Short mmCIF file of C-alpha atoms and ligand atoms in Angstrom, two decimals:
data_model
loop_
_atom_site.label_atom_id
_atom_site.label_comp_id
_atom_site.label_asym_id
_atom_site.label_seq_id
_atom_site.Cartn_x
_atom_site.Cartn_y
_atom_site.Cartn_z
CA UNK E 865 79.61 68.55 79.21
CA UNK E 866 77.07 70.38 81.00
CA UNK E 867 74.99 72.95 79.12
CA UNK E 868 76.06 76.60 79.79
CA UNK E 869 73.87 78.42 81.35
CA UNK E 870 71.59 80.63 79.43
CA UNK E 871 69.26 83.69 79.95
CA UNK E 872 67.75 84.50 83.30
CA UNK E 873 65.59 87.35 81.44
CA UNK E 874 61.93 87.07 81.85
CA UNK E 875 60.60 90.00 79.77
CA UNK E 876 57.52 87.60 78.61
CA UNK E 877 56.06 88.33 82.30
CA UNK E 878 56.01 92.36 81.09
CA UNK E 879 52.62 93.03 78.85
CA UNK E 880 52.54 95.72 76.31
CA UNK E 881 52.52 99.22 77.14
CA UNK E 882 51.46 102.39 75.58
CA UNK E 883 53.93 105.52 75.98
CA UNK E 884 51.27 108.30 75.67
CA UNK E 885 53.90 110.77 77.03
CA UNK E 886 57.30 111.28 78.05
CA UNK E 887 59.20 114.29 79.65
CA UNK E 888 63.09 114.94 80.54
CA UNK E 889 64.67 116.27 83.59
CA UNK E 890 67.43 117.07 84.97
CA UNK E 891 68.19 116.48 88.69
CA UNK E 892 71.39 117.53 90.79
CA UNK E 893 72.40 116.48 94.00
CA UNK E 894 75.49 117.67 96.19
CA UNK E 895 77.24 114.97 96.68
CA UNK E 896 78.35 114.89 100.54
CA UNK E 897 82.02 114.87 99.64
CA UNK E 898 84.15 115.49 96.76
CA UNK E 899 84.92 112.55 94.47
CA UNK E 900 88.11 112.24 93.27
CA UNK E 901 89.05 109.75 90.52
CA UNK E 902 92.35 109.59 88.35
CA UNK E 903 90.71 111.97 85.76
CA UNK E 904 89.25 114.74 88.16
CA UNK E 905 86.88 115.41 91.15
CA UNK E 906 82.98 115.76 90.70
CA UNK E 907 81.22 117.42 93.97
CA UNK E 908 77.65 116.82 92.69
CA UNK E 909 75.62 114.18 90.88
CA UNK E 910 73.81 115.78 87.89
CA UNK E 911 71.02 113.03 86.52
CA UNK E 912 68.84 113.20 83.70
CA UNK E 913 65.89 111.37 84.72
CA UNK E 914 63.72 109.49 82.00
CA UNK E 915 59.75 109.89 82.39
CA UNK E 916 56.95 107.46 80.11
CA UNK E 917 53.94 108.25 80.84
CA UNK E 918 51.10 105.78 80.06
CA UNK E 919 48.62 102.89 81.10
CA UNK E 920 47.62 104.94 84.40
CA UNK E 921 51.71 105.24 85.39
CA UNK E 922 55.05 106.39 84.74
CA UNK E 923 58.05 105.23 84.09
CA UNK E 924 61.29 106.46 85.56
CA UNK E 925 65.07 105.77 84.44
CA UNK E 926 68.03 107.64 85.37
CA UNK E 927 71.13 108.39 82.83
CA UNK E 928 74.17 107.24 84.25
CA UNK E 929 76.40 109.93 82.09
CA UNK E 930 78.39 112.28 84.03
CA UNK E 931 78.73 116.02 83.31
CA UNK E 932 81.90 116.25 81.66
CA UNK E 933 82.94 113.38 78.98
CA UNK E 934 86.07 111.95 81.31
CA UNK E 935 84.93 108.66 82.53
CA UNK E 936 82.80 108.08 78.92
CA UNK E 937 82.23 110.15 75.97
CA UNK E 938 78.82 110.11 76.79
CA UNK E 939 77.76 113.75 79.15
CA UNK E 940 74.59 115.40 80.52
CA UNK E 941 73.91 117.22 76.96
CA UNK E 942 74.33 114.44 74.74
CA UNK E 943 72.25 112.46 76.56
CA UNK E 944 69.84 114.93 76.62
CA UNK E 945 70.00 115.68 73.20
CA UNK E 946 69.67 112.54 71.85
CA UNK E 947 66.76 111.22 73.90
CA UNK E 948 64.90 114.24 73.01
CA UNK E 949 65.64 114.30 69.33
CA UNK E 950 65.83 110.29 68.40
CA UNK E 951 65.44 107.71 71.43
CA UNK E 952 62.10 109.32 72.88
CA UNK E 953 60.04 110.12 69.83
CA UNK E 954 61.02 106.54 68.48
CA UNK E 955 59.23 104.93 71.39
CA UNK E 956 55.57 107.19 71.96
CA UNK E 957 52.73 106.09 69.74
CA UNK E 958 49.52 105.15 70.30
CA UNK E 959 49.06 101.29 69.82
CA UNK E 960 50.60 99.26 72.98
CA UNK E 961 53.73 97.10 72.52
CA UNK E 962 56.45 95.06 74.12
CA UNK E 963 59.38 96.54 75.45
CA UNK E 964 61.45 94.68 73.45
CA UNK E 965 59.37 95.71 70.51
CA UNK E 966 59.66 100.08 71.33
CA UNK E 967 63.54 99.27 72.05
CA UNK E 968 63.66 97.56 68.55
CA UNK E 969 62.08 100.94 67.57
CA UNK E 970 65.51 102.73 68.27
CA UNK E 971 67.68 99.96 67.54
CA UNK E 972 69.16 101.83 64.63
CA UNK E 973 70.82 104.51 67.08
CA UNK E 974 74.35 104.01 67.51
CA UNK E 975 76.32 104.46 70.15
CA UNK E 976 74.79 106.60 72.86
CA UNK E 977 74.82 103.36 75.82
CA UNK E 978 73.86 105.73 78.76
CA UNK E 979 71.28 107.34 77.38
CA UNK E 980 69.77 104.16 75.70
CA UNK E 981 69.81 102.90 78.75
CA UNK E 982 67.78 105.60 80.49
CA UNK E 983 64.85 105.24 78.50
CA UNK E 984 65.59 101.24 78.99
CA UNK E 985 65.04 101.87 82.55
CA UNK E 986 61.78 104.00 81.96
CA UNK E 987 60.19 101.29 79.91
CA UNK E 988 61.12 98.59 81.87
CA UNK E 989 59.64 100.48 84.77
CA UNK E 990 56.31 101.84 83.47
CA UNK E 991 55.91 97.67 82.11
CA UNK E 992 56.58 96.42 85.12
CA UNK E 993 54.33 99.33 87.07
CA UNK E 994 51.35 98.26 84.78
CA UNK E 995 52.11 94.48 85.53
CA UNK E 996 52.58 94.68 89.05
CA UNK E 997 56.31 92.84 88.77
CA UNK E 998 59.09 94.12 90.06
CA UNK E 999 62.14 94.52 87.70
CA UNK E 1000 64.08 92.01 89.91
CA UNK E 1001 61.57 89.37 88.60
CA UNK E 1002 62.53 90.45 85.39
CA UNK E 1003 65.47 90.23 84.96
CA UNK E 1004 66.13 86.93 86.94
CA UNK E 1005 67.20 87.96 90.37
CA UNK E 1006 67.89 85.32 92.61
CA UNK E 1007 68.43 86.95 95.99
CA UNK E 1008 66.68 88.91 98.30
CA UNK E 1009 69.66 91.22 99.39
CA UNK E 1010 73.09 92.44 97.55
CA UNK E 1011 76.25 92.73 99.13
CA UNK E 1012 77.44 96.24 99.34
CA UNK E 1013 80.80 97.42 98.78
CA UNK E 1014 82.04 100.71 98.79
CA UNK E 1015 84.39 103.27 96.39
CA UNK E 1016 86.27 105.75 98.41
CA UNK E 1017 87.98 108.35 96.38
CA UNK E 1018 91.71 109.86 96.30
CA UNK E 1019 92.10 111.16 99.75
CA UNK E 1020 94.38 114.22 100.67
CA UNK E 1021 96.62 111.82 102.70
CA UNK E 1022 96.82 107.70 103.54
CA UNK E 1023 95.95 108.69 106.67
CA UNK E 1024 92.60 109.77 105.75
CA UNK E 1025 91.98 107.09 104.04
CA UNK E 1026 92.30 104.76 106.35
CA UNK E 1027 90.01 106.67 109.09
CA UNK E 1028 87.50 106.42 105.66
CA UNK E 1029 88.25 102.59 105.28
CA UNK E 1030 87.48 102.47 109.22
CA UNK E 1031 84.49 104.30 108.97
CA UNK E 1032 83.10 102.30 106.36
CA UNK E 1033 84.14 99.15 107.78
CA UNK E 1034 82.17 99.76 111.00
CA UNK E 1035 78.95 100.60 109.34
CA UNK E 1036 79.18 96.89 107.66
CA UNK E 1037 80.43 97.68 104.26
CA UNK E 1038 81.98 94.60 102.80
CA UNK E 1039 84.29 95.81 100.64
CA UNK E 1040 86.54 98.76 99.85
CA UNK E 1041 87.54 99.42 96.73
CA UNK E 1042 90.20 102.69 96.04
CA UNK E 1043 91.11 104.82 93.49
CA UNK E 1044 94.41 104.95 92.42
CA UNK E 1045 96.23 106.93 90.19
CA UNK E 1046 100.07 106.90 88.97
CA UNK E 1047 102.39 107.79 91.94
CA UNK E 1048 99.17 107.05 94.56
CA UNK E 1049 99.50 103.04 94.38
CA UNK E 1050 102.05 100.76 95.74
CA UNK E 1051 102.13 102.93 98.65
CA UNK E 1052 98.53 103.16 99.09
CA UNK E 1053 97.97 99.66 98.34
CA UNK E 1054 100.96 98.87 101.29
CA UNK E 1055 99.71 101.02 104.05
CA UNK E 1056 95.99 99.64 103.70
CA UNK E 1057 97.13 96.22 104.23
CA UNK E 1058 99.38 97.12 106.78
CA UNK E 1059 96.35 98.51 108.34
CA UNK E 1060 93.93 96.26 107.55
CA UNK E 1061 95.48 93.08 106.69
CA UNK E 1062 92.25 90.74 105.90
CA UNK E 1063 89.56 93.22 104.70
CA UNK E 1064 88.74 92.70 101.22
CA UNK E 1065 90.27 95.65 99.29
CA UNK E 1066 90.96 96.32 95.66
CA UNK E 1067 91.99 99.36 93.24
CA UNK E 1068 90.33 101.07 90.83
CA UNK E 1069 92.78 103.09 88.27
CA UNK E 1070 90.22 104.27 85.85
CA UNK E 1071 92.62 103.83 82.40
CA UNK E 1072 95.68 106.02 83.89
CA UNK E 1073 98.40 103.46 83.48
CA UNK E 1074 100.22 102.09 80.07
CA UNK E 1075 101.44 98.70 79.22
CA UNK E 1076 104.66 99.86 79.96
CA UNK E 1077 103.70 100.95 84.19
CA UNK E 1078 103.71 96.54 83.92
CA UNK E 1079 106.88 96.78 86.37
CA UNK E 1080 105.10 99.27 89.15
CA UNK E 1081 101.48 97.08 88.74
CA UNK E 1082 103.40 93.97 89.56
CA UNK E 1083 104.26 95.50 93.01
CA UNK E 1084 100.69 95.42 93.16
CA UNK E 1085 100.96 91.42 93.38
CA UNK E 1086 102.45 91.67 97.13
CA UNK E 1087 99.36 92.90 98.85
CA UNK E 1088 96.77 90.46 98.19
CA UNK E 1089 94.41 93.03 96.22
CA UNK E 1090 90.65 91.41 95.13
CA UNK E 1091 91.60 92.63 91.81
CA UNK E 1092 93.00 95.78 89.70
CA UNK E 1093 90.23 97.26 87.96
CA UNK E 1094 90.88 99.00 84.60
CA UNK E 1095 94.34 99.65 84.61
CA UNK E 1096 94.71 100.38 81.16
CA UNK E 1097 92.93 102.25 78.54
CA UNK E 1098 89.23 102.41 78.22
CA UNK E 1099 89.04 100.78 74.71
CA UNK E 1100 92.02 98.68 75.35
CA UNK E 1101 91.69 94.31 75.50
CA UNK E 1102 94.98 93.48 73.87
CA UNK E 1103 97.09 95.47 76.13
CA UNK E 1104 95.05 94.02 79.12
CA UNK E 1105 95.25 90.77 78.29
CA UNK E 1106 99.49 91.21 78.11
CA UNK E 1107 99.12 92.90 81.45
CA UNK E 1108 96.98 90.12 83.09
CA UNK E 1109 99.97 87.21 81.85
CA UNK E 1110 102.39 89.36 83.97
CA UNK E 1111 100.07 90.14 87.30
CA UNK E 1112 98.91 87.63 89.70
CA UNK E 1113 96.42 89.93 91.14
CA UNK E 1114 92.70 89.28 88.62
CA UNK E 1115 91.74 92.31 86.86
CA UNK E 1116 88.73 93.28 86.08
CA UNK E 1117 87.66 95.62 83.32
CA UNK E 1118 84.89 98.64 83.79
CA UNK E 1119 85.45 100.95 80.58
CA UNK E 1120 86.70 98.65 78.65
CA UNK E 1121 83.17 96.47 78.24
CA UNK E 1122 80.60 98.28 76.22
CA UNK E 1123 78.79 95.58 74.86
CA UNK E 1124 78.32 91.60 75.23
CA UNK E 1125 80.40 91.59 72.28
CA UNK E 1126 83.29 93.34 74.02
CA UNK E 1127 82.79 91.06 76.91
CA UNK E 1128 82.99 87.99 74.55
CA UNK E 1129 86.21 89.53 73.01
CA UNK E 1130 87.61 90.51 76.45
CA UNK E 1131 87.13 86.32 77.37
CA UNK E 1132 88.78 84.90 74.51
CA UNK E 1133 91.52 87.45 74.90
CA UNK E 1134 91.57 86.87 78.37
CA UNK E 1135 92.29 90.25 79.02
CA UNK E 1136 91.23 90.21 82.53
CA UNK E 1137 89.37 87.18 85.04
CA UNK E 1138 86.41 89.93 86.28
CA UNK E 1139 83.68 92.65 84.61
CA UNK E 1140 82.61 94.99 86.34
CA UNK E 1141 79.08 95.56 84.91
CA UNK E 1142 76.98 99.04 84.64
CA UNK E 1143 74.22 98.83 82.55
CA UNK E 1144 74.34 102.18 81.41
CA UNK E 1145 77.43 101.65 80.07
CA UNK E 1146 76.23 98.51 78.25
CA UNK E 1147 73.26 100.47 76.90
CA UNK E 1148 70.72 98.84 79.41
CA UNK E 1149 69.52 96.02 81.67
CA UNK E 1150 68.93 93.88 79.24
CA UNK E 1151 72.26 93.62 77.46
CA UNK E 1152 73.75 94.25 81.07
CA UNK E 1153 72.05 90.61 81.85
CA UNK E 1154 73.73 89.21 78.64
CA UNK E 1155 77.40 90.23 79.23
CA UNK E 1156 76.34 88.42 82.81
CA UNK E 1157 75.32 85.28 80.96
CA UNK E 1158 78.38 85.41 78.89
CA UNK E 1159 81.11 85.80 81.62
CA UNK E 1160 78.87 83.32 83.51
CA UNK E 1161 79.56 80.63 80.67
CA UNK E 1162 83.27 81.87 80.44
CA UNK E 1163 83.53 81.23 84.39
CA UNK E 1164 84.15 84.69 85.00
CA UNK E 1165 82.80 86.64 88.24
CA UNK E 1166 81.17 90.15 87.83
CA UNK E 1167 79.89 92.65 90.61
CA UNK E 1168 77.37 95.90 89.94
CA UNK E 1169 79.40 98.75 89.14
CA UNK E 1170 78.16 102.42 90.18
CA UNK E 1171 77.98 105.77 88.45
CA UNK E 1172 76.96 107.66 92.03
CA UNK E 1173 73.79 107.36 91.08
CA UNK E 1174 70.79 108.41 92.77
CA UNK E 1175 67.96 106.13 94.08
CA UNK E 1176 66.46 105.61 90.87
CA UNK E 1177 69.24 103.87 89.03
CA UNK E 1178 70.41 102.52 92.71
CA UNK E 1179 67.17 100.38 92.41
CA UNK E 1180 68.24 99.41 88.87
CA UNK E 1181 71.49 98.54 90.30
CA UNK E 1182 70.63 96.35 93.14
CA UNK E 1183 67.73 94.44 91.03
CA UNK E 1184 70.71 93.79 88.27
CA UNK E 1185 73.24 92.52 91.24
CA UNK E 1186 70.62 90.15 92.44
CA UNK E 1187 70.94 88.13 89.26
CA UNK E 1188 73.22 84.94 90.07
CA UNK E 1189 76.49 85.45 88.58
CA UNK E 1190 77.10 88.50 90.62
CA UNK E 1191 78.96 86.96 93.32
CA UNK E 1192 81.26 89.58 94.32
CA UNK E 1193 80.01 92.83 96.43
CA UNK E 1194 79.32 96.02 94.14
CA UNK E 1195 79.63 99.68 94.01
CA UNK E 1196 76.23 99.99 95.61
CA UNK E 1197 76.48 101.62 98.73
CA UNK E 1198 73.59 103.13 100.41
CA UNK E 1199 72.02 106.63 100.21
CA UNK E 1200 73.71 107.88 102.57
CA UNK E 1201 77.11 107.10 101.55
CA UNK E 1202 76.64 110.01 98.64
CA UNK E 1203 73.84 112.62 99.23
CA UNK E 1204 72.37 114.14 102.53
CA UNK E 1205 69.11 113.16 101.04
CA UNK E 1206 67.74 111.21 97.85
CA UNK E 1207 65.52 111.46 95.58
CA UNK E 1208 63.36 108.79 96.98
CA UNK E 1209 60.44 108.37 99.81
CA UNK E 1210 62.58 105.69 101.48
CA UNK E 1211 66.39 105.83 100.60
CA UNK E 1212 68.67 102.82 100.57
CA UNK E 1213 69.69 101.96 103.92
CA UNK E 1214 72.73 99.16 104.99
CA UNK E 1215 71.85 96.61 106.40
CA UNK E 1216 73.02 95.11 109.60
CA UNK E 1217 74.60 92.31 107.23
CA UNK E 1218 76.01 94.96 105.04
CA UNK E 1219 74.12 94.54 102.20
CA UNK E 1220 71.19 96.41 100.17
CA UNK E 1221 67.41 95.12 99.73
CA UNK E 1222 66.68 94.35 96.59
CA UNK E 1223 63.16 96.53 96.03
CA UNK E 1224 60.15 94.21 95.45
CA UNK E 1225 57.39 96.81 94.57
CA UNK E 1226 56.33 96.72 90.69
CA UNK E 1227 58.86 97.95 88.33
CA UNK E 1228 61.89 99.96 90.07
CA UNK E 1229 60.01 99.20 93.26
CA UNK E 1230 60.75 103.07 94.42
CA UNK E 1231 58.65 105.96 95.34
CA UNK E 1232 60.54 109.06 94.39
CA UNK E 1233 59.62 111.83 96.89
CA UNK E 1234 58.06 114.91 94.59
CA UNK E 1235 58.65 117.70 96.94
CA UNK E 1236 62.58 116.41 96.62
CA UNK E 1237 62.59 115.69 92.90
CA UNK E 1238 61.28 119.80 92.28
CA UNK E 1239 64.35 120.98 94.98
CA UNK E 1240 67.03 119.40 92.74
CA UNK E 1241 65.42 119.92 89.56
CA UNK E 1242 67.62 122.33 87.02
CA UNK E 1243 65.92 121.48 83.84
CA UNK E 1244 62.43 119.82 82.59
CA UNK E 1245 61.22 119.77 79.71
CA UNK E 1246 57.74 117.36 77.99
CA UNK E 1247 59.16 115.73 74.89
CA UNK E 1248 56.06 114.02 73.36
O1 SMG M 1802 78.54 104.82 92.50
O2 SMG M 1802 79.66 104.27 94.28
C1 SMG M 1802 79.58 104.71 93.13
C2 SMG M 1802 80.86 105.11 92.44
C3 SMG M 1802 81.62 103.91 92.04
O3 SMG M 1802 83.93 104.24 91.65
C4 SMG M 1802 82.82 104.25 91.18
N1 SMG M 1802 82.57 104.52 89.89
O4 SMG M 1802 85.11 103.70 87.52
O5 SMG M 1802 83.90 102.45 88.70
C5 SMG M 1802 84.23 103.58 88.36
C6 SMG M 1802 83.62 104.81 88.94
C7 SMG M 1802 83.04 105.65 87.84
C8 SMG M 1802 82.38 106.88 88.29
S1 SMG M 1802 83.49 108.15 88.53
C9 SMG M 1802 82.50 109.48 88.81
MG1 MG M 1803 85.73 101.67 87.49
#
């Protein structure tokens, strides 16, 4: 039997780097329209941005954590809290040292994915900056360009959501996943096929069904859905894996998959066929590349999930998707799709082919814009 295939990581190519500084901040961005999920609406992205500063550069991540603790129990303010008090001082010294080595440094913190994975980012960046390799190099990316799908909230009526679905169809979007929420499902998931009968659609129920909504998900099976994603409860397998033997229709698991481990568990269980994978919720790139390798082994697909982030974690994003497991289109839409502007110098733009560059500058590969970053900054504060 062939070998499975192992690590695409190449954090050898990153030389050691000194973190003589580091400072917090938190951005916010109104978001262009109101997102609603099956636990509540958010109208603006609130970030807290990561900054190392050292060898001549800095280091950017964004937190993927949300203000209130619905999706995870991770928010703003404990993110915050616990970079500032434990994850940042752990890492800023004066000798230089591997990123692996300063994240071994904080290894001991439990818990806490998102904001581990901030100051992930930042190092990974600022290495990468002082190297002159991009973090796509890094982690093993193997295209050029990521197919871009797109998350379109619950809509007042179906109606609007299919002139959404046209809207984003037309701009080259390749697919379109919607949320869906108890009593907004069969019928949604009917009328979008009726109106688009070959477009490559799936839901997204974000944990609000039980084992025992089995019946109304297998009405689900009719419409020929790309997958379910997280039906069931975020730190749910077993029930999943019940739910999968009864549904024809893959699903694939977002809240459910903190760690490779869970992704291991969720295999053997076989409580789903897909992952969706967000590094923050992982607690970084790096083990976001290993629960890759491991539903790569298992045969499973994965895509890039999103946490409407802005163009600094968007570059994170599309440099994970490149890698080569990642053969479905993700959650990363373009700039545009969320915020009037970004962050950035250069926001993410669609491509004609309907997917997203994957940056090839040094580190993130992104030059946030500064006279942008002070308009939707609420909070900063130096840290070390
Ligand atoms: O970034 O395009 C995006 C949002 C994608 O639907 C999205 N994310 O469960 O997958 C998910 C949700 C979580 C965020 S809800 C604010
Ligand atoms: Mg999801």
């Amino acid at each position: 039997m062939a070998e499975p295939p192992g690590s695409t990581l190449r954090l050898d190519r990153l030389p050691p780097v000194r973190v003589e500084g580091a400072a917090l901040r938190v951005v916010e961005l109104p978001l262009r329209s109101p997102f609603t999920t099956s636990f509540g609406t958010q109208t603006v992205r609130r970030a807290v941005l990561v900054e190392c500063r050292g060898d001549g550069t800095t280091g950017v991540g964004e937190c993927a954590a949300g203000i209130e603790p619905a999706y995870s129990s991770e928010t703003v303010g404990t993110a915050l809290g616990v970079l500032r008090d434990h994850l940042v001082p752990g890492v800023v010294g004066t000798e230089p040292a591997t990123v692996a080595d300063l994240l071994g440094r904080v290894a001991w913190v439990r818990g806490h994915h998102m904001a581990r994975a901030a100051l992930e980012m930042a190092l990974l960046d600022l290495a990468g900056r002082a190297a002159g390799i991009s973090l796509g190099e890094v982690l093993g990316a193997t295209s050029d360009r990521v197919a871009a799908g797109v998350s379109i909230g619950i809509q007042p009526s179906l109606e609007a959501t299919y002139s959404l679905i046209e809207g984003y169809l037309a701009q080259g979007y390749r697919r379109i996943k919607l949320k869906c929420r108890p009593g907004y499902d069969v019928e949604l998931a009917r009328g979008v096929r009726a109106h688009f009968p070959t477009t490559p659609v799936m839901l997204d129920a974000n944990s609000a069904y039980r084992l025992g909504d089995a019946a109304t998900l297998r009405q689900l099976d009719a419409f020929d859905l790309m997958m379910l994603e997280q039906p069931l409860a975020h730190d749910d397998l077993v029930d999943h894996a019940a739910l999968q033997r009864e549904l024809r229709t893959p699903i694939c698991l977002d809240e459910s998959v903190e760690s490779v481990a869970d992704a291991r568990a969720a295999i053997q269980l076989r409580a789903g066929r897909i992952v969706n994978i967000k590094a923050g919720r992982v607690g970084g790139l790096i083990p976001a590349a290993g629960v890759h390798d491991a539903c790569r082994a298992a045969g499973w697909p994965v895509w890039c999930g999103g946490m409407l982030e802005t163009g600094v974690g968007r570059a994170a994003n599309v440099a994970l998707a490149a890698l080569p497991n990642f053969t479905l289109p993700g959650d990363t839409s373009a700039s545009d799709r969320y915020f009037e502007a970004d962050i950035l110098k250069e926001p993410f733009r669609l491509q004609p082919d309907g997917t997203l560059l994957v940056p090839t500058g040094p580190g993130l590969g992104v030059e946030l814009d500064p006279s942008r970053v002070a308009a939707a900054t609420q909070h900063h504060e130096v840290v070390a």
